[in-house]
Every structure is written in structure tokens, then in C-alpha cells.
Amino acid sequence: MSGVQHMEFRTGDQPLPDIVILTHRLVRDYQVGSETVHALRGVSIQIRRNEFTAIMGPSGSGKSTLMNLLGCLDTPSSGEYWLNGQKVSELDDDELARIRNKEIGFVFQTFNLLPRATSLHNVELPLIYAGLSSRRRREQAEHALGQVGLADRMHHKPNELSGGQRQRVAIARALVNRPSILLADEPTGNLDSATSSEIMSVFETLHGTGQTIV
């Protein structure tokens, strides 16, 4: 794993082609009543293609805020954010939604699977929103489930799977759109130590195929 790198970057510069994530003096302030909370105070990082990066720090240090900004779930108060060569810090809500669906795969601590749907259908969901045909959806969903070692569980529902298998389905769903980056927010937080190691092995395998992971 690599650490987050600080770097020299001037406003208006274009990131190098192998830089997937670049932030320049990213600031996020929240107004809580009459008080201003400074969640991020000018964060500048770069993450290269095919890096496996861990963001670490104590509670309240701004990790989740930074992940929300990188995932285009929130917008900065000031500063620049470039994702895969595109400046996303100034996009509107519709454009951010398109970036989220196309460029970013999310894996959360809670699996967020539809309980009555099969693994295959859960993985297909982002492709339905993307407007792909049923044949293309099935092909890509089957491939993603194969990537996480669940080709033989695609017709099982979540309650028929172990915790580790459910998280694998969630990872497959994050991969199905072939995103530029995979953002995992404490993906082993609900798992025991043995299953956590299993899931980290899945991430390491994906990293070996060229996936950028944060």
C-alpha cells in the first residue's frame, strides 16, 4: 500500500495522465448553529493509477469527509479536485451523479444489498441506472461476480450467504461499471478478523489486476 502523497500543484495546472485523484488545497467547512466546523483544512494529495492507498487517522480527523468528497457525494467549500483528468470540484449535481455512476465504485461497511434480490440482480443494479441492455447487464454482472470468486453464488440471495460473501457481492456491484477508482469506507468493519483478511485478499487481487483502490 502507498501513503497519500503531498505534491506541488498550481491552480490551473493539468494533472499528469497517470494521476487518477488529485486534490489541491481542498477545504470543507460545516456550519453547526453559530459555529463553523473546519473538517478539512487545505488537503493536497495525489493518487496514481493502480495505487492501493489507505487513509488513516483518529476519529474526527476528516477521513469520512475526504472520502465523501473523493466519491463526489459532497462538494468542497474551496480548493480543486480532479478525478481521472476531469475537474469535478466545480460540477453541478447532475454532472456529479454521472461521474459517480461512471467513474467511482463504492464499498461500504454495511453491505446495502436488496434482501429479496439474487447476487446477480444486486450487482446488475448500477447498470440498470446506466441504461444497459439486459444481455450486457448480465454479462458484466457475471464477470464482476467471477472477479470476486462468487460465480457459483450468483443466484443466491443475501440471507443465503455468509458475511464475507455478502461483502464480495457488494464489491462486485462496485466493480460492475468498471470504475476508475474503488472507494472502500471501512469495508471490514462489520466482519470478524478471519473474514476481514479474506476481504482484504480480494482487494489485493483486484489491485493486482490494475484497479486503483482507496
XYZ file of N, CA and C in Angstrom:
642
model
N 0.843 -1.190 0.000
C 0.000 0.000 0.000
C 0.880 1.243 0.000
N 0.423 2.277 -0.643
C 1.163 3.527 -0.652
C 0.479 4.506 0.273
N 1.225 5.477 0.748
C 0.644 6.533 1.542
C 0.138 7.632 0.636
N -0.719 8.486 1.187
C -1.184 9.650 0.433
C -0.001 10.597 0.265
N 0.163 11.123 -0.928
C 1.336 11.926 -1.240
C 0.980 13.410 -1.323
N 1.800 14.232 -0.675
C 1.666 15.678 -0.850
C 2.486 16.076 -2.066
N 2.061 17.131 -2.758
C 2.713 17.447 -4.011
C 2.578 18.929 -4.317
N 3.406 19.397 -5.243
C 3.330 20.780 -5.702
C 2.352 20.861 -6.875
N 1.393 21.738 -6.777
C 0.385 21.868 -7.836
C -0.111 23.296 -7.820
N -0.158 23.902 -8.986
C -0.639 25.282 -9.083
C -2.036 25.298 -9.684
N -2.853 26.220 -9.228
C -4.201 26.357 -9.772
C -4.134 26.519 -11.288
N -4.950 25.727 -11.988
C -4.962 25.778 -13.443
C -4.080 24.737 -14.095
N -3.184 24.113 -13.321
C -2.357 23.036 -13.876
C -3.227 21.856 -14.265
N -2.796 21.087 -15.256
C -3.487 19.854 -15.651
C -2.748 18.672 -15.027
N -3.441 17.759 -14.330
C -2.763 16.620 -13.720
C -2.086 15.742 -14.777
N -1.014 15.063 -14.377
C -0.347 14.120 -15.267
C -1.297 12.975 -15.606
N -1.119 12.316 -16.768
C -2.063 11.283 -17.216
C -2.237 10.113 -16.250
N -1.188 9.768 -15.470
C -1.309 8.606 -14.585
C -1.841 8.982 -13.199
N -2.220 10.247 -13.001
C -2.806 10.668 -11.725
C -4.323 10.514 -11.814
N -4.876 9.604 -11.023
C -6.324 9.374 -11.036
C -7.032 10.367 -10.125
N -6.469 10.604 -8.943
C -7.049 11.533 -7.975
C -6.026 12.618 -7.662
N -6.456 13.869 -7.757
C -5.607 14.987 -7.363
C -6.468 16.027 -6.665
N -6.066 16.397 -5.461
C -6.736 17.497 -4.772
C -5.713 18.582 -4.480
N -6.154 19.827 -4.530
C -5.274 20.967 -4.283
C -5.948 21.898 -3.290
N -5.393 21.936 -2.074
C -5.886 22.819 -1.015
C -7.393 22.671 -0.804
N -7.829 21.427 -0.666
C -9.254 21.126 -0.505
C -9.709 21.499 0.907
N -10.769 22.294 0.969
C -11.315 22.759 2.250
C -12.789 22.373 2.317
N -13.210 21.877 3.499
C -14.648 21.632 3.718
C -15.020 22.141 5.103
N -15.870 23.150 5.127
C -16.375 23.717 6.376
C -17.856 23.403 6.507
N -18.290 23.149 7.732
C -19.710 22.930 8.018
C -20.177 23.968 9.034
N -21.383 24.447 8.842
C -21.964 25.376 9.793
C -22.866 24.599 10.746
N -22.526 24.584 12.008
C -23.337 23.919 13.032
C -23.815 24.989 14.004
N -25.056 25.438 13.795
C -25.552 26.562 14.584
C -24.744 27.806 14.253
N -24.181 28.424 15.274
C -23.362 29.622 15.061
C -21.881 29.275 14.922
N -21.562 27.983 15.002
C -20.158 27.558 14.964
C -19.791 27.006 13.585
N -18.575 27.304 13.134
C -18.052 26.752 11.889
C -17.090 25.611 12.223
N -17.393 24.425 11.690
C -16.527 23.264 11.892
C -15.626 23.117 10.672
N -14.311 23.134 10.891
C -13.340 23.009 9.804
C -12.951 21.534 9.661
N -13.717 20.804 8.827
C -13.493 19.358 8.685
C -12.221 19.049 7.898
N -11.970 19.826 6.839
C -10.739 19.685 6.053
C -10.120 21.071 5.899
N -8.810 21.133 6.110
C -8.136 22.436 6.100
C -7.040 22.450 5.036
N -7.420 22.414 3.771
C -6.432 22.571 2.706
C -5.657 21.304 2.391
N -6.363 20.225 2.069
C -5.728 18.931 1.805
C -5.282 18.839 0.344
N -4.001 18.539 0.131
C -3.454 18.341 -1.211
C -2.854 16.943 -1.299
N -3.430 16.103 -2.152
C -2.946 14.731 -2.316
C -2.936 14.355 -3.791
N -2.187 13.317 -4.106
C -2.283 12.723 -5.434
C -2.225 11.210 -5.292
N -3.044 10.537 -6.074
C -3.075 9.075 -6.087
C -2.950 8.643 -7.538
N -1.955 7.811 -7.810
C -1.684 7.382 -9.180
C -2.513 6.151 -9.539
N -2.653 5.937 -10.819
C -3.356 4.764 -11.319
C -2.716 3.490 -10.760
N -3.563 2.552 -10.328
C -3.147 1.254 -9.787
C -2.448 1.366 -8.440
N -2.659 2.467 -7.714
C -2.188 2.527 -6.333
C -3.248 1.951 -5.402
N -2.774 1.386 -4.294
C -3.636 0.879 -3.222
C -3.324 1.749 -2.011
N -4.222 2.690 -1.709
C -3.951 3.733 -0.718
C -4.876 3.585 0.480
N -4.299 3.704 1.676
C -5.085 3.692 2.909
C -5.060 5.078 3.533
N -6.237 5.610 3.844
C -6.357 6.885 4.548
C -6.590 6.571 6.019
N -5.660 6.990 6.863
C -5.707 6.613 8.275
C -5.664 7.857 9.151
N -6.248 7.751 10.339
C -6.223 8.864 11.278
C -7.243 8.643 12.378
N -7.137 9.395 13.463
C -8.069 9.229 14.582
C -9.471 9.707 14.223
N -10.424 9.344 15.066
C -11.802 9.783 14.876
C -11.867 11.303 14.867
N -12.605 11.851 13.895
C -12.742 13.298 13.812
C -11.661 13.992 13.006
N -10.764 13.221 12.390
C -9.653 13.835 11.646
C -10.027 14.202 10.215
N -11.234 13.809 9.768
C -11.693 14.219 8.440
C -11.648 13.125 7.386
N -11.425 11.877 7.794
C -11.324 10.776 6.818
C -12.614 10.608 6.021
N -13.745 10.542 6.716
C -15.027 10.339 6.027
C -15.374 11.541 5.156
N -15.061 12.735 5.636
C -15.307 13.939 4.838
C -14.515 13.882 3.539
N -13.239 13.488 3.631
C -12.408 13.386 2.436
C -12.945 12.310 1.497
N -13.354 11.155 2.046
C -13.902 10.090 1.207
C -15.181 10.552 0.496
N -16.021 11.310 1.199
C -17.248 11.814 0.583
C -16.944 12.776 -0.561
N -15.898 13.578 -0.401
C -15.509 14.491 -1.472
C -14.917 13.723 -2.649
N -14.054 12.744 -2.361
C -13.451 11.951 -3.437
C -14.519 11.172 -4.199
N -15.568 10.745 -3.484
C -16.644 9.988 -4.107
C -17.727 10.847 -4.727
N -17.524 12.166 -4.744
C -18.490 13.113 -5.329
C -19.850 13.048 -4.635
N -19.846 12.655 -3.360
C -21.065 12.681 -2.558
C -21.245 14.033 -1.875
N -20.184 14.844 -1.902
C -20.203 16.168 -1.295
C -19.312 17.071 -2.150
N -19.440 18.365 -1.964
C -18.618 19.313 -2.713
C -17.789 20.146 -1.736
N -16.584 20.521 -2.133
C -15.703 21.272 -1.229
C -16.151 22.713 -1.045
N -15.779 23.302 0.095
C -16.018 24.733 0.318
C -15.081 25.562 -0.550
N -13.862 25.068 -0.748
C -12.910 25.694 -1.660
C -11.842 24.675 -2.017
N -11.016 25.016 -3.001
C -9.978 24.100 -3.458
C -10.397 23.374 -4.728
N -9.495 22.575 -5.263
C -9.730 21.867 -6.518
C -9.661 20.357 -6.318
N -10.494 19.652 -7.067
C -10.463 18.183 -7.101
C -10.552 17.738 -8.549
N -9.557 16.975 -8.980
C -9.510 16.393 -10.314
C -9.626 14.884 -10.206
N -10.533 14.294 -10.966
C -10.706 12.844 -10.995
C -10.503 12.360 -12.429
N -9.486 11.532 -12.610
C -9.220 10.954 -13.932
C -9.110 12.040 -15.014
N -8.421 13.148 -14.651
C -8.178 14.220 -15.602
C -9.293 15.225 -15.753
N -10.409 15.035 -15.019
C -11.546 15.963 -15.122
C -11.701 16.734 -13.809
N -11.861 18.032 -13.914
C -12.034 18.865 -12.730
C -13.476 18.757 -12.253
N -13.666 18.048 -11.135
C -15.031 17.776 -10.671
C -15.463 18.697 -9.536
N -14.538 19.496 -8.999
C -14.875 20.342 -7.850
C -15.860 21.452 -8.199
N -16.089 21.691 -9.500
C -16.997 22.758 -9.897
C -18.211 22.253 -10.681
N -18.448 20.926 -10.698
C -19.571 20.381 -11.462
C -20.885 20.548 -10.703
N -22.008 20.558 -11.456
C -23.315 20.639 -10.801
C -23.781 19.238 -10.389
N -24.940 19.162 -9.748
C -25.403 17.897 -9.173
C -25.604 16.810 -10.226
N -26.164 17.172 -11.383
C -26.398 16.182 -12.441
C -25.076 15.624 -12.967
N -24.102 16.508 -13.145
C -22.799 16.055 -13.642
C -22.084 15.196 -12.605
N -22.234 15.544 -11.328
C -21.631 14.736 -10.262
C -22.266 13.348 -10.214
N -23.577 13.272 -10.425
C -24.262 11.973 -10.431
C -23.736 11.093 -11.556
N -23.488 11.688 -12.704
C -22.950 10.926 -13.836
C -21.542 10.416 -13.529
N -20.719 11.263 -12.903
C -19.361 10.865 -12.530
C -19.410 9.727 -11.524
N -20.306 9.838 -10.530
C -20.420 8.784 -9.512
C -20.767 7.448 -10.148
N -21.671 7.458 -11.111
C -22.126 6.213 -11.723
C -21.075 5.615 -12.662
N -20.291 6.468 -13.301
C -19.367 6.005 -14.335
C -17.957 5.752 -13.816
N -17.472 6.620 -12.930
C -16.051 6.615 -12.586
C -15.720 5.994 -11.230
N -16.730 5.865 -10.349
C -16.446 5.508 -8.957
C -17.242 4.283 -8.531
N -16.560 3.338 -7.893
C -17.223 2.198 -7.280
C -17.149 2.334 -5.764
N -18.274 2.190 -5.082
C -18.330 2.359 -3.631
C -18.500 1.012 -2.929
N -17.734 0.795 -1.876
C -17.932 -0.354 -0.981
C -18.043 0.205 0.433
N -19.163 -0.113 1.109
C -19.417 0.454 2.430
C -19.279 -0.611 3.518
N -19.258 -0.137 4.769
C -19.181 -1.039 5.917
C -20.428 -1.921 5.983
N -21.593 -1.330 5.710
C -22.825 -2.115 5.605
C -23.003 -2.493 4.143
N -23.464 -3.700 3.881
C -23.424 -4.244 2.523
C -24.420 -3.550 1.579
N -25.541 -3.061 2.145
C -26.552 -2.343 1.346
C -27.060 -3.172 0.164
N -27.332 -4.458 0.407
C -27.871 -5.327 -0.639
C -29.392 -5.405 -0.518
N -30.067 -5.578 -1.659
C -31.513 -5.798 -1.630
C -31.776 -7.215 -1.127
N -32.514 -7.385 -0.022
C -32.637 -8.705 0.612
C -33.359 -9.752 -0.235
N -34.285 -9.319 -1.097
C -35.063 -10.288 -1.876
C -34.496 -10.530 -3.267
N -33.395 -9.869 -3.585
C -32.785 -9.999 -4.917
C -31.589 -10.945 -4.861
N -31.331 -11.632 -5.949
C -30.171 -12.509 -6.037
C -28.891 -11.682 -6.102
N -27.768 -12.364 -5.923
C -26.465 -11.698 -6.060
C -26.363 -11.047 -7.432
N -26.793 -11.778 -8.458
C -26.696 -11.282 -9.826
C -27.493 -9.992 -9.993
N -28.715 -9.978 -9.468
C -29.559 -8.786 -9.636
C -29.004 -7.620 -8.824
N -28.492 -7.882 -7.627
C -27.884 -6.821 -6.825
C -26.720 -6.169 -7.566
N -25.918 -7.000 -8.239
C -24.757 -6.473 -8.963
C -25.184 -5.736 -10.225
N -26.295 -6.159 -10.819
C -26.781 -5.531 -12.052
C -27.328 -4.120 -11.835
N -27.732 -3.784 -10.620
C -28.466 -2.537 -10.364
C -27.822 -1.278 -10.954
N -26.523 -1.037 -10.746
C -25.936 0.188 -11.329
C -26.045 0.233 -12.851
N -26.067 -0.941 -13.482
C -26.146 -0.992 -14.942
C -27.550 -0.682 -15.441
N -28.559 -0.978 -14.619
C -29.932 -0.608 -14.965
C -30.038 0.919 -15.018
N -29.458 1.582 -13.994
C -29.475 3.043 -13.967
C -28.682 3.617 -15.141
N -27.658 2.872 -15.600
C -26.827 3.340 -16.715
C -27.486 3.094 -18.073
N -28.607 2.324 -18.082
C -29.361 2.116 -19.316
C -28.842 1.019 -20.218
N -28.065 0.068 -19.672
C -27.554 -1.027 -20.498
C -28.644 -2.051 -20.775
N -28.492 -2.782 -21.876
C -29.446 -3.831 -22.222
C -29.346 -4.969 -21.216
N -30.393 -5.804 -21.140
C -30.402 -6.909 -20.171
C -29.259 -7.893 -20.436
N -28.940 -8.124 -21.697
C -27.847 -9.049 -22.024
C -26.508 -8.504 -21.546
N -26.251 -7.201 -21.827
C -24.999 -6.582 -21.389
C -24.911 -6.543 -19.873
N -26.041 -6.248 -19.227
C -26.045 -6.203 -17.759
C -25.647 -7.549 -17.188
N -26.242 -8.617 -17.704
C -25.956 -9.942 -17.183
C -24.487 -10.318 -17.415
N -23.992 -10.024 -18.599
C -22.594 -10.356 -18.913
C -21.635 -9.649 -17.959
N -21.840 -8.349 -17.756
C -20.931 -7.598 -16.901
C -21.084 -7.996 -15.433
N -22.311 -8.281 -15.001
C -22.536 -8.698 -13.614
C -21.906 -10.065 -13.352
N -22.045 -10.985 -14.290
C -21.423 -12.304 -14.140
C -19.907 -12.182 -14.075
N -19.347 -11.311 -14.912
C -17.894 -11.107 -14.906
C -17.435 -10.541 -13.563
N -18.166 -9.549 -13.028
C -17.791 -8.934 -11.759
C -17.869 -9.941 -10.613
N -18.906 -10.783 -10.610
C -19.022 -11.810 -9.568
C -17.883 -12.827 -9.695
N -17.482 -13.128 -10.926
C -16.340 -14.008 -11.133
C -15.057 -13.407 -10.593
N -14.906 -12.082 -10.707
C -13.712 -11.398 -10.217
C -13.538 -11.553 -8.709
N -14.650 -11.662 -7.981
C -14.577 -11.773 -6.516
C -14.810 -13.209 -6.039
N -14.772 -14.167 -6.970
C -14.868 -15.575 -6.605
C -16.249 -16.061 -6.243
N -17.287 -15.432 -6.807
C -18.665 -15.820 -6.465
C -19.467 -16.261 -7.686
N -18.796 -16.790 -8.692
C -19.507 -17.245 -9.894
C -20.530 -18.328 -9.563
N -20.266 -19.112 -8.515
C -21.175 -20.203 -8.145
C -22.238 -19.772 -7.140
N -22.320 -18.483 -6.825
C -23.310 -17.988 -5.859
C -24.186 -16.893 -6.458
N -24.195 -16.757 -7.781
C -24.878 -15.621 -8.373
C -26.397 -15.675 -8.237
N -26.959 -16.863 -8.008
C -28.412 -16.978 -7.877
C -28.858 -17.102 -6.417
N -27.922 -16.882 -5.495
C -28.252 -16.901 -4.067
C -28.651 -15.505 -3.599
N -29.572 -15.460 -2.640
C -29.983 -14.200 -2.030
C -29.097 -13.912 -0.807
N -29.049 -12.653 -0.337
C -28.157 -12.304 0.768
C -28.276 -13.192 2.001
N -29.517 -13.592 2.359
C -29.668 -14.415 3.564
C -29.148 -15.839 3.379
N -28.761 -16.182 2.164
C -28.180 -17.492 1.884
C -26.657 -17.421 1.787
N -26.097 -16.254 2.117
C -24.661 -16.032 2.005
C -24.064 -15.672 3.367
N -22.774 -15.950 3.523
C -22.062 -15.535 4.731
C -21.773 -14.037 4.653
N -21.315 -13.454 5.771
C -20.983 -12.030 5.775
C -19.906 -11.695 4.759
N -18.901 -12.546 4.670
C -17.840 -12.320 3.699
C -18.337 -12.401 2.265
N -19.234 -13.348 2.007
C -19.794 -13.477 0.654
C -20.662 -12.281 0.303
N -21.410 -11.774 1.290
C -22.243 -10.591 1.038
C -21.369 -9.375 0.708
N -20.241 -9.252 1.418
C -19.357 -8.133 1.102
C -18.711 -8.314 -0.272
N -18.460 -9.552 -0.679
C -17.954 -9.812 -2.029
C -18.971 -9.385 -3.089
N -20.247 -9.641 -2.816
C -21.298 -9.187 -3.741
C -21.271 -7.663 -3.833
N -21.112 -7.002 -2.681
C -21.060 -5.538 -2.667
C -19.849 -5.025 -3.453
N -18.727 -5.732 -3.355
C -17.528 -5.350 -4.116
C -17.775 -5.548 -5.608
N -18.417 -6.672 -5.960
C -18.735 -6.930 -7.374
C -19.643 -5.832 -7.921
N -20.619 -5.409 -7.133
C -21.519 -4.326 -7.559
C -20.730 -3.032 -7.783
N -19.731 -2.778 -6.932
C -18.905 -1.582 -7.090
C -18.035 -1.659 -8.343
N -17.679 -2.885 -8.756
C -16.791 -3.078 -9.906
C -17.517 -3.126 -11.243
N -18.820 -3.344 -11.215
C -19.536 -3.741 -12.432
C -19.501 -2.670 -13.528
N -19.380 -1.408 -13.139
C -19.295 -0.327 -14.125
C -17.866 -0.061 -14.573
N -16.930 -0.924 -14.129
C -15.508 -0.771 -14.465
C -15.022 0.631 -14.122
N -15.093 1.001 -12.839
C -14.787 2.375 -12.426
C -13.289 2.682 -12.460
N -12.980 3.975 -12.504
C -11.587 4.411 -12.426
C -11.008 4.134 -11.048
N -11.828 4.327 -10.008
C -11.365 4.089 -8.639
C -12.406 3.311 -7.854
N -11.921 2.538 -6.898
C -12.771 1.811 -5.963
C -12.561 2.451 -4.594
N -13.628 3.029 -4.025
C -13.575 3.657 -2.705
C -14.211 2.722 -1.692
N -13.434 2.307 -0.705
C -13.925 1.375 0.310
C -13.875 2.066 1.674
N -15.041 2.316 2.265
C -15.130 3.013 3.545
C -15.308 1.987 4.664
N -14.212 1.649 5.329
C -14.192 0.639 6.393
C -14.926 -0.631 5.958
N -14.509 -1.263 4.873
C -15.251 -2.390 4.303
C -15.215 -3.662 5.137
N -14.349 -3.697 6.163
C -14.287 -4.891 7.020
C -14.824 -4.597 8.418
N -15.454 -3.425 8.592
C -15.901 -3.012 9.927
C -16.941 -3.926 10.551
N -17.757 -4.614 9.727
C -18.809 -5.494 10.244
C -18.416 -6.966 10.219
N -17.133 -7.256 9.962
C -16.695 -8.639 9.760
C -15.721 -9.069 10.838
N -15.692 -10.388 11.111
C -14.706 -10.896 12.063
C -13.316 -10.875 11.424
N -12.283 -11.167 12.224
C -10.908 -10.988 11.747
C -10.571 -11.908 10.577
N -11.047 -13.159 10.640
C -10.749 -14.092 9.547
C -11.415 -13.643 8.252
N -12.679 -13.222 8.339
C -13.397 -12.767 7.150
C -12.820 -11.444 6.642
N -12.359 -10.590 7.570
C -11.717 -9.336 7.173
C -10.476 -9.615 6.332
N -9.682 -10.598 6.746
C -8.486 -10.969 5.982
C -8.870 -11.470 4.596
N -9.975 -12.227 4.530
C -10.471 -12.739 3.250
C -10.836 -11.583 2.310
N -11.522 -10.575 2.846
C -11.940 -9.433 2.023
C -10.726 -8.609 1.594
N -9.748 -8.434 2.496
C -8.543 -7.693 2.114
C -7.782 -8.428 1.014
N -7.851 -9.755 1.030
C -7.219 -10.534 -0.040
C -7.907 -10.282 -1.378
N -9.240 -10.112 -1.333
C -9.975 -9.779 -2.555
C -9.486 -8.443 -3.104
N -9.338 -7.449 -2.237
C -8.852 -6.139 -2.680
C -7.436 -6.243 -3.260
N -6.590 -7.049 -2.613
C -5.220 -7.203 -3.115
C -5.212 -7.848 -4.496
N -6.111 -8.822 -4.698
C -6.217 -9.459 -6.016
C -6.673 -8.453 -7.065
N -7.665 -7.630 -6.715
C -8.158 -6.608 -7.643
C -7.061 -5.592 -7.956
N -6.290 -5.216 -6.940
C -5.178 -4.308 -7.149
C -4.170 -4.917 -8.112
N -3.978 -6.228 -8.029
C -3.063 -6.919 -8.929
C -3.519 -6.902 -10.377
N -4.820 -6.691 -10.591
C -5.332 -6.620 -11.969
C -5.314 -5.193 -12.508
N -4.872 -4.233 -11.687
C -4.770 -2.850 -12.153
C -5.774 -1.889 -11.564
N -6.611 -2.364 -10.620
C -7.631 -1.494 -10.037
C -7.012 -0.523 -9.042
N -7.409 0.745 -9.128
C -6.997 1.752 -8.143
C -7.959 1.694 -6.964
N -7.403 1.575 -5.748
C -8.241 1.377 -4.553
C -7.846 2.367 -3.471
N -8.858 2.995 -2.885
C -8.651 3.877 -1.740
C -9.529 3.388 -0.604
